[in-house]
GROMACS .gro file of C-alpha atoms in nm:
model
  220
    1MET     CA    1   6.560  18.082   8.394
    2GLU     CA    2   6.208  17.943   8.418
    3ASN     CA    3   6.267  17.711   8.121
    4GLN     CA    4   6.593  17.587   8.269
    5GLN     CA    5   6.418  17.504   8.596
    6ALA     CA    6   6.168  17.294   8.401
    7TYR     CA    7   6.450  17.083   8.256
    8ASP     CA    8   6.615  17.077   8.597
    9ARG     CA    9   6.310  16.922   8.763
   10GLY     CA   10   6.240  16.667   8.491
   11THR     CA   11   6.428  16.339   8.529
   12THR     CA   12   6.348  16.229   8.174
   13ILE     CA   13   6.363  16.556   7.978
   14PHE     CA   14   6.666  16.662   7.776
   15SER     CA   15   6.764  17.028   7.793
   16PRO     CA   16   6.805  17.213   7.462
   17ASP     CA   17   7.180  17.147   7.476
   18GLY     CA   18   7.127  16.772   7.518
   19ARG     CA   19   7.183  16.738   7.893
   20LEU     CA   20   6.999  16.540   8.158
   21TYR     CA   21   7.047  16.752   8.466
   22GLN     CA   22   6.941  16.483   8.712
   23VAL     CA   23   7.208  16.248   8.578
   24GLU     CA   24   7.466  16.522   8.618
   25TYR     CA   25   7.352  16.579   8.977
   26ALA     CA   26   7.387  16.204   9.037
   27ARG     CA   27   7.748  16.225   8.920
   28GLU     CA   28   7.799  16.509   9.166
   29ALA     CA   29   7.673  16.278   9.442
   30VAL     CA   30   7.932  16.022   9.335
   31GLY     CA   31   8.202  16.288   9.358
   32GLN     CA   32   8.103  16.360   9.720
   33GLY     CA   33   8.141  15.997   9.827
   34ALA     CA   34   8.445  15.840   9.991
   35PRO     CA   35   8.695  15.735   9.723
   36VAL     CA   36   8.746  15.393   9.567
   37VAL     CA   37   9.031  15.296   9.333
   38GLY     CA   38   9.064  15.003   9.093
   39VAL     CA   39   9.383  14.872   8.930
   40ARG     CA   40   9.406  14.586   8.682
   41GLY     CA   41   9.724  14.382   8.676
   42ASP     CA   42   9.827  14.084   8.467
   43ASP     CA   43   9.693  13.831   8.718
   44ALA     CA   44   9.452  14.024   8.938
   45VAL     CA   45   9.224  14.322   8.981
   46VAL     CA   46   9.262  14.521   9.302
   47LEU     CA   47   9.002  14.753   9.453
   48ALA     CA   48   9.099  14.985   9.738
   49ALA     CA   49   8.862  15.206   9.936
   50ALA     CA   50   8.877  15.453  10.223
   51PRO     CA   51   8.564  15.422  10.440
   52ASP     CA   52   8.469  15.762  10.579
   53GLY     CA   53   8.225  15.771  10.868
   54GLY     CA   54   8.229  16.150  10.896
   55SER     CA   55   8.310  16.124  11.267
   56PRO     CA   56   8.584  15.955  11.474
   57LEU     CA   57   8.304  15.793  11.675
   58VAL     CA   58   8.174  15.593  11.378
   59GLU     CA   59   8.285  15.230  11.356
   60THR     CA   60   8.441  15.220  11.010
   61ASP     CA   61   8.387  14.841  10.997
   62SER     CA   62   8.016  14.918  10.961
   63ILE     CA   63   8.077  15.114  10.638
   64GLU     CA   64   8.082  14.890  10.331
   65LYS     CA   65   8.262  15.019  10.023
   66LEU     CA   66   8.380  14.689   9.878
   67HIS     CA   67   8.140  14.401   9.827
   68ARG     CA   68   8.173  14.036   9.733
   69VAL     CA   69   7.931  13.951   9.453
   70ASP     CA   70   8.047  13.598   9.369
   71ASP     CA   71   8.362  13.394   9.426
   72HIS     CA   72   8.547  13.577   9.148
   73LEU     CA   73   8.349  13.904   9.140
   74ALA     CA   74   8.366  14.213   9.362
   75VAL     CA   75   8.223  14.564   9.342
   76GLY     CA   76   8.354  14.895   9.475
   77THR     CA   77   8.109  15.183   9.519
   78ALA     CA   78   8.118  15.561   9.552
   79GLY     CA   79   7.821  15.788   9.619
   80HIS     CA   80   7.499  15.734   9.814
   81ALA     CA   81   7.542  15.427  10.034
   82ALA     CA   82   7.175  15.324  10.017
   83ASP     CA   83   7.172  15.339   9.637
   84ALA     CA   84   7.496  15.140   9.630
   85ARG     CA   85   7.350  14.875   9.859
   86ARG     CA   86   7.053  14.830   9.627
   87LEU     CA   87   7.274  14.789   9.320
   88VAL     CA   88   7.499  14.542   9.503
   89ASP     CA   89   7.192  14.333   9.589
   90ILE     CA   90   7.091  14.335   9.223
   91ALA     CA   91   7.446  14.241   9.122
   92ARG     CA   92   7.449  13.942   9.357
   93GLN     CA   93   7.110  13.821   9.239
   94THR     CA   94   7.208  13.862   8.874
   95ALA     CA   95   7.536  13.674   8.920
   96GLN     CA   96   7.367  13.386   9.102
   97GLU     CA   97   7.091  13.358   8.842
   98GLU     CA   98   7.358  13.339   8.572
   99ARG     CA   99   7.543  13.067   8.761
  100VAL     CA  100   7.227  12.861   8.812
  101ARG     CA  101   7.108  12.905   8.453
  102TYR     CA  102   7.436  12.833   8.274
  103GLU     CA  103   7.629  12.642   8.544
  104GLU     CA  104   7.925  12.874   8.509
  105PRO     CA  105   8.033  13.203   8.669
  106MET     CA  106   7.924  13.533   8.516
  107PRO     CA  107   8.196  13.743   8.347
  108ALA     CA  108   8.260  14.084   8.499
  109ASP     CA  109   8.183  14.270   8.177
  110ALA     CA  110   7.849  14.089   8.142
  111LEU     CA  111   7.757  14.174   8.501
  112ALA     CA  112   7.851  14.538   8.444
  113THR     CA  113   7.633  14.550   8.133
  114ALA     CA  114   7.337  14.399   8.318
  115LEU     CA  115   7.373  14.655   8.599
  116ALA     CA  116   7.413  14.938   8.348
  117ASP     CA  117   7.090  14.835   8.173
  118HIS     CA  118   6.906  14.862   8.505
  119VAL     CA  119   7.072  15.194   8.589
  120GLN     CA  120   6.991  15.338   8.248
  121GLU     CA  121   6.621  15.263   8.292
  122ARG     CA  122   6.619  15.505   8.585
  123THR     CA  123   6.718  15.788   8.348
  124GLN     CA  124   6.406  15.746   8.132
  125SER     CA  125   6.137  15.641   8.381
  126ARG     CA  126   5.891  15.885   8.530
  127GLY     CA  127   5.854  15.871   8.904
  128ALA     CA  128   6.211  15.752   8.952
  129ARG     CA  129   6.546  15.926   8.988
  130PRO     CA  130   6.890  15.816   8.872
  131TYR     CA  131   7.103  15.621   9.117
  132GLY     CA  132   7.342  15.852   9.301
  133THR     CA  133   7.624  15.600   9.293
  134ALA     CA  134   7.884  15.464   9.053
  135LEU     CA  135   8.043  15.120   9.059
  136LEU     CA  136   8.374  14.959   8.978
  137VAL     CA  137   8.311  14.596   8.886
  138ALA     CA  138   8.617  14.372   8.924
  139GLY     CA  139   8.640  14.012   8.811
  140ASP     CA  140   8.870  13.742   8.681
  141GLY     CA  141   8.697  13.481   8.471
  142ASP     CA  142   8.869  13.483   8.134
  143GLY     CA  143   9.128  13.729   8.263
  144PRO     CA  144   9.134  14.030   8.496
  145THR     CA  145   8.860  14.282   8.412
  146LEU     CA  146   8.775  14.623   8.558
  147VAL     CA  147   8.457  14.799   8.441
  148GLU     CA  148   8.297  15.127   8.557
  149VAL     CA  149   7.919  15.168   8.569
  150ASP     CA  150   7.820  15.537   8.554
  151PRO     CA  151   7.490  15.686   8.687
  152SER     CA  152   7.388  15.739   8.324
  153GLY     CA  153   7.409  15.365   8.256
  154ALA     CA  154   7.726  15.395   8.051
  155THR     CA  155   8.008  15.143   8.098
  156ARG     CA  156   8.380  15.169   8.032
  157GLU     CA  157   8.655  14.915   8.083
  158TRP     CA  158   8.966  15.047   8.252
  159ARG     CA  159   9.324  14.947   8.331
  160ALA     CA  160   9.302  15.176   8.637
  161ASN     CA  161   9.036  15.417   8.759
  162ALA     CA  162   8.919  15.613   9.063
  163LEU     CA  163   8.576  15.731   9.178
  164GLY     CA  164   8.454  15.957   9.457
  165ASN     CA  165   8.597  16.248   9.648
  166GLY     CA  166   8.956  16.318   9.543
  167ALA     CA  167   8.924  16.098   9.234
  168PRO     CA  168   9.094  16.354   9.002
  169ASN     CA  169   9.406  16.344   9.222
  170ALA     CA  170   9.405  15.965   9.225
  171GLN     CA  171   9.347  15.953   8.849
  172ASP     CA  172   9.640  16.189   8.787
  173TYR     CA  173   9.861  15.965   8.998
  174LEU     CA  174   9.747  15.654   8.814
  175GLU     CA  175   9.806  15.811   8.474
  176GLU     CA  176  10.158  15.910   8.578
  177THR     CA  177  10.263  15.582   8.736
  178TYR     CA  178  10.059  15.297   8.583
  179GLU     CA  179  10.255  15.054   8.371
  180SER     CA  180  10.144  14.740   8.192
  181GLY     CA  181  10.261  14.405   8.323
  182LEU     CA  182  10.185  14.467   8.692
  183ASP     CA  183  10.195  14.158   8.910
  184THR     CA  184   9.949  14.119   9.196
  185GLY     CA  185  10.170  14.283   9.459
  186GLU     CA  186  10.248  14.578   9.235
  187ALA     CA  187   9.879  14.628   9.155
  188GLU     CA  188   9.793  14.628   9.526
  189LYS     CA  189  10.069  14.878   9.601
  190LEU     CA  190   9.960  15.112   9.320
  191ALA     CA  191   9.595  15.096   9.430
  192ARG     CA  192   9.688  15.196   9.786
  193GLU     CA  193   9.914  15.477   9.668
  194ALA     CA  194   9.644  15.616   9.439
  195LEU     CA  195   9.396  15.597   9.727
  196ASP     CA  196   9.639  15.799   9.940
  197ALA     CA  197   9.651  16.059   9.662
  198ALA     CA  198   9.274  16.090   9.686
  199ALA     CA  199   9.216  16.064  10.061
  200GLY     CA  200   9.547  16.166  10.219
  201ASP     CA  201   9.780  15.949  10.424
  202ASP     CA  202   9.573  15.913  10.742
  203HIS     CA  203   9.271  15.698  10.665
  204PRO     CA  204   9.151  15.340  10.709
  205THR     CA  205   9.198  15.126  10.399
  206GLU     CA  206   9.019  14.818  10.281
  207THR     CA  207   9.117  14.621   9.972
  208VAL     CA  208   8.992  14.328   9.772
  209THR     CA  209   9.216  14.139   9.534
  210VAL     CA  210   9.030  13.940   9.271
  211THR     CA  211   9.212  13.657   9.092
  212ALA     CA  212   9.105  13.349   8.901
  213THR     CA  213   9.100  13.161   9.233
  214GLY     CA  214   8.869  13.404   9.413
  215ALA     CA  215   8.841  13.736   9.594
  216THR     CA  216   9.050  13.812   9.903
  217PHE     CA  217   8.956  14.100  10.136
  218ALA     CA  218   9.197  14.281  10.367
  219GLU     CA  219   9.199  14.584  10.599
  220GLN     CA  220   9.470  14.808  10.740
   0.00000   0.00000   0.00000
């Protein structure tokens, strides 16, 4: 037990079975956050989120789950809001630096990789902890793209994915109902339905639809 506690406290020490406990705890923090769903269609990527203030007295408009990064880039977050805010700031700065340097917009997969490199550094740096948030990066530069950034710094590209509280229910729904060839309206509908599977029917919903012409935000 004493040895296990030593690995538990160390943010940069592997346990004998190859685990980084602090990264696993960060994933648990993601699982406690309000859910976010991403669906990739043929012409758009849709992110849907259910802001949860924890009280009916909280103004849900003050809770940001979906963020504009650039004209054609958006990010959905689940987990610790402060950690998410920091990563969104880094995403915006990275995307703008890329635009200034190369005079063209940054692809979503390249942005996700840049964020993942930064996140991964927090898993091997003393005096720092992993970020307690995960991201869904949505973009449409050379085609609709949806990429997850995990607290470990790993990335995966998805056709549809869900993060946060209730994500397994949403993921089951997506796996049962997702079909290739979705148009924009169908992708938006599926994202909302999967969000309902995660959060129930009675919740505020915000969406962002990212196409080659830009990102459009909506609330209901």
